[in-house]
CSV table of C-alpha atoms and ligand atoms in Angstrom, one decimal:
chain,number,residue,atom,x,y,z
S,1,MET,CA,-64.5,-3.2,-29.0
S,2,ASN,CA,-66.6,-5.7,-27.0
S,3,THR,CA,-64.8,-8.3,-24.9
S,4,PRO,CA,-66.8,-11.3,-23.9
S,5,CYS,CA,-66.6,-12.6,-20.3
S,6,PRO,CA,-64.6,-15.7,-20.1
S,7,THR,CA,-66.9,-17.3,-17.6
S,8,CYS,CA,-70.4,-16.1,-18.5
S,9,ALA,CA,-71.9,-17.2,-21.8
S,10,ASN,CA,-73.5,-13.9,-22.8
S,11,SER,CA,-71.9,-11.1,-20.9
S,12,GLU,CA,-69.6,-8.4,-22.1
S,13,LEU,CA,-66.8,-6.9,-20.1
S,14,ARG,CA,-67.0,-3.2,-19.2
S,15,ASP,CA,-64.3,-0.7,-18.4
S,16,THR,CA,-63.5,-0.3,-14.8
S,17,THR,CA,-60.6,0.5,-12.4
S,18,LEU,CA,-59.1,-1.7,-9.7
S,19,ASP,CA,-57.3,1.2,-8.3
S,20,GLU,CA,-57.3,4.9,-9.2
S,21,HIS,CA,-54.8,4.5,-12.0
S,22,LEU,CA,-55.3,0.8,-12.7
S,23,PRO,CA,-57.7,0.2,-15.6
S,24,ALA,CA,-59.3,-3.2,-16.1
S,25,GLN,CA,-62.4,-4.7,-17.5
S,26,SER,CA,-65.1,-6.4,-15.4
S,27,CYS,CA,-68.2,-8.5,-16.0
S,28,PRO,CA,-71.4,-7.0,-14.6
S,29,ASP,CA,-72.8,-10.5,-14.0
S,30,CYS,CA,-70.1,-12.6,-12.4
S,31,ARG,CA,-68.1,-9.5,-11.2
S,32,GLY,CA,-64.8,-11.1,-12.4
S,33,THR,CA,-62.1,-8.9,-13.7
S,34,LEU,CA,-59.7,-9.0,-16.7
S,35,LEU,CA,-56.5,-7.3,-16.0
S,36,SER,CA,-53.7,-6.6,-18.5
S,37,LEU,CA,-50.3,-7.2,-17.0
S,38,ILE,CA,-49.0,-4.3,-19.1
S,39,ALA,CA,-51.5,-2.0,-17.4
S,40,TYR,CA,-50.5,-3.6,-14.1
S,41,ARG,CA,-46.8,-2.9,-14.7
S,42,ASP,CA,-47.5,0.7,-15.7
S,43,TRP,CA,-49.5,1.2,-12.5
S,44,ARG,CA,-46.9,-0.6,-10.4
S,45,ALA,CA,-44.1,1.6,-11.8
S,46,SER,CA,-45.9,4.9,-11.3
S,47,HIS,CA,-48.8,4.7,-8.8
S,48,ALA,CA,-49.0,1.7,-6.6
S,49,ALA,CA,-48.5,2.5,-3.0
S,50,PRO,CA,-47.5,-0.4,-0.8
S,51,ILE,CA,-49.9,-1.5,1.8
S,52,ASP,CA,-48.9,-3.3,5.0
S,53,ALA,CA,-51.8,-5.7,5.2
S,54,ILE,CA,-55.2,-6.1,3.7
S,55,GLU,CA,-57.9,-5.5,6.3
S,56,ASP,CA,-60.0,-8.6,6.7
S,57,SER,CA,-63.5,-7.5,6.2
S,58,GLY,CA,-64.8,-11.0,6.8
S,59,GLU,CA,-65.7,-11.4,3.1
S,60,ALA,CA,-63.1,-14.1,2.4
S,61,SER,CA,-65.8,-16.7,2.1
S,62,HIS,CA,-67.4,-14.7,-0.7
S,63,VAL,CA,-64.5,-15.0,-3.0
S,64,ASP,CA,-65.3,-17.1,-6.1
S,65,ASP,CA,-62.9,-19.5,-7.8
S,66,ASN,CA,-63.8,-20.8,-11.2
S,67,LYS,CA,-62.7,-24.4,-11.6
S,68,ALA,CA,-63.3,-24.6,-15.3
S,69,MET,CA,-60.6,-24.1,-17.9
S,70,LEU,CA,-61.1,-20.6,-19.3
S,71,ARG,CA,-60.5,-19.3,-22.7
S,72,CYS,CA,-58.8,-15.9,-23.1
S,73,PRO,CA,-61.4,-13.4,-24.2
S,74,GLN,CA,-58.9,-11.9,-26.6
S,75,CYS,CA,-57.1,-14.8,-28.4
S,76,LYS,CA,-59.6,-17.6,-27.4
S,77,GLY,CA,-56.7,-19.8,-26.4
S,78,PHE,CA,-56.8,-21.7,-23.1
S,79,MET,CA,-55.7,-19.8,-20.0
S,80,THR,CA,-53.4,-21.4,-17.4
S,81,LYS,CA,-54.4,-21.6,-13.8
S,82,PHE,CA,-52.0,-20.6,-11.1
S,83,ARG,CA,-52.4,-20.8,-7.4
S,84,PHE,CA,-50.8,-17.8,-5.7
S,85,SER,CA,-50.7,-18.6,-2.0
S,86,ALA,CA,-50.7,-21.6,0.3
S,87,ASP,CA,-53.4,-19.8,2.4
S,88,THR,CA,-56.1,-20.0,-0.2
S,89,ARG,CA,-57.2,-22.6,-2.7
S,90,ASN,CA,-58.0,-19.9,-5.3
S,91,HIS,CA,-56.4,-19.8,-8.7
S,92,ILE,CA,-55.9,-16.9,-11.1
S,93,ASP,CA,-56.0,-17.5,-14.8
S,94,LEU,CA,-53.3,-16.2,-17.2
S,95,CYS,CA,-53.1,-16.0,-20.9
S,96,ASP,CA,-49.3,-15.7,-21.5
S,97,ARG,CA,-49.8,-14.9,-25.1
S,98,CYS,CA,-51.9,-11.7,-24.4
S,99,ASP,CA,-50.5,-11.0,-20.9
S,100,GLN,CA,-54.0,-11.0,-19.5
S,101,VAL,CA,-55.0,-12.2,-16.1
S,102,TRP,CA,-58.6,-13.2,-15.1
S,103,LEU,CA,-59.6,-12.6,-11.5
S,104,ASP,CA,-62.8,-14.2,-10.3
S,105,HIS,CA,-65.0,-12.0,-8.1
S,106,GLY,CA,-63.1,-11.1,-4.9
S,107,GLU,CA,-59.7,-12.4,-6.1
S,108,TRP,CA,-58.3,-9.0,-6.6
S,109,ARG,CA,-58.5,-8.4,-2.9
S,110,LEU,CA,-56.6,-11.7,-2.3
S,111,VAL,CA,-53.8,-10.7,-4.7
S,112,GLU,CA,-53.8,-6.9,-4.0
S,113,GLN,CA,-51.0,-7.1,-1.5
S,114,LEU,CA,-48.8,-9.0,-3.9
S,115,ALA,CA,-49.7,-6.7,-6.7
S,116,ARG,CA,-48.8,-3.6,-4.7
S,117,SER,CA,-45.5,-5.0,-3.7
S,118,GLY,CA,-44.7,-5.8,-7.3
S,119,GLN,CA,-45.1,-9.5,-7.0
S,120,LEU,CA,-48.2,-10.2,-9.1
S,121,ALA,CA,-46.2,-11.3,-12.2
S,122,LYS,CA,-43.9,-13.4,-10.1
S,123,ILE,CA,-46.7,-15.8,-9.3
S,124,PHE,CA,-46.3,-17.1,-12.8
S,125,ASP,CA,-42.7,-18.0,-12.6
S,126,ALA,CA,-41.5,-21.6,-11.9
S,127,ASN,CA,-39.7,-20.7,-8.7
S,128,TRP,CA,-42.7,-19.2,-7.1
S,129,GLN,CA,-44.8,-22.2,-8.1
S,130,LYS,CA,-42.2,-24.6,-6.8
S,131,LYS,CA,-42.0,-22.9,-3.4
S,132,LEU,CA,-45.8,-22.9,-3.2
S,133,ARG,CA,-45.9,-26.7,-3.9
S,134,GLU,CA,-43.3,-27.2,-1.2
S,135,GLU,CA,-45.2,-25.2,1.3
S,136,GLN,CA,-48.4,-27.1,0.4
S,137,ALA,CA,-46.6,-30.4,0.8
S,138,ARG,CA,-45.3,-29.3,4.2
S,139,ARG,CA,-48.7,-28.2,5.3
S,140,ARG,CA,-50.3,-31.5,4.2
S,141,GLY,CA,-47.6,-33.3,6.2
S,142,GLU,CA,-48.4,-31.3,9.3
S,143,GLU,CA,-52.1,-32.0,8.8
S,144,ARG,CA,-51.5,-35.7,8.7
S,145,TRP,CA,-49.4,-35.5,11.9
S,146,ALA,CA,-52.1,-33.4,13.6
S,147,ALA,CA,-54.7,-36.0,12.7
S,148,GLN,CA,-52.6,-38.9,13.8
S,149,LEU,CA,-51.4,-37.3,17.1
S,150,GLY,CA,-54.7,-35.7,18.0
S,151,GLU,CA,-54.6,-33.7,21.2
S,152,ASP,CA,-50.9,-34.3,21.7
S,153,TYR,CA,-50.0,-32.7,18.4
S,154,ALA,CA,-49.5,-29.2,19.8
S,155,ARG,CA,-47.2,-30.5,22.6
S,156,ALA,CA,-45.2,-32.7,20.1
S,157,ARG,CA,-44.7,-29.7,17.9
S,158,GLU,CA,-43.4,-27.6,20.7
S,159,LEU,CA,-41.0,-30.4,21.7
S,160,ARG,CA,-39.9,-30.9,18.1
S,161,ALA,CA,-39.1,-27.2,17.8
S,162,TRP,CA,-37.2,-27.3,21.1
S,163,LEU,CA,-35.2,-30.4,19.9
S,164,ALA,CA,-34.5,-28.8,16.5
S,165,LEU,CA,-32.7,-25.8,18.2
S,166,HIS,CA,-31.1,-27.7,21.0
S,167,PRO,CA,-27.3,-28.3,20.7
S,168,LYS,CA,-27.8,-31.8,22.1
S,169,GLY,CA,-31.0,-32.4,20.1
S,170,LYS,CA,-29.8,-35.6,18.6
S,171,GLU,CA,-28.7,-37.1,21.9
S,172,LEU,CA,-32.0,-36.1,23.6
S,173,LEU,CA,-33.9,-37.7,20.7
S,174,ALA,CA,-31.8,-40.9,21.0
S,175,TYR,CA,-32.4,-41.0,24.7
S,176,MET,CA,-36.2,-40.8,24.2
S,177,PHE,CA,-36.1,-43.2,21.2
S,178,LEU,CA,-34.4,-45.8,23.4
S,179,SER,CA,-37.1,-45.6,26.0
S,180,GLN,CA,-39.5,-46.7,23.3
S,181,THR,CA,-37.5,-49.5,21.8
S,182,ASP,CA,-35.8,-51.1,24.9
S,183,GLY,CA,-38.4,-50.2,27.4
S,184,VAL,CA,-35.8,-48.6,29.5
K,201,ZN,ZN1,-69.0,-13.0,-16.2
K,202,ZN,ZN1,-55.0,-14.5,-25.0
């Protein structure tokens, strides 16, 4: 059975393994990988050993991320893109009819830690995606403040953390606020 690559026009996927007991199919041209969530769950149940952290080999910049809508190589339906971490802009593509995930070249390494801790399938649930959006919004907010405050941002952040934990934080804030409004 030949499975076409969802991102290359004329390539066929070949059998491979992502881990010793985790079969998948990969494209010899774009080096992307099609992973069955059924195979993933089997591997997770029987073989996956948790790892503490992925060693950073400095290859992060070589991770691909296909922006186009992909069609599932099995059912030809459109796959859905999911971001999986606020630390990266990468997406993985899911066909929820066939339970197949497409990982662009290098993306396995980005999701490996999640996969080994049993969280790969959780990426696709609404709660995960909601938390991710909240984290992204929080980071965008911080970025705006950093741009606005410039070199004082780090100090302001420190002060803010101090106020947040201080039992008289509100009073201290009011005191400082007054110095700005009344000029006192
Ligand atoms: Zn390909
Ligand atoms: Zn499909």
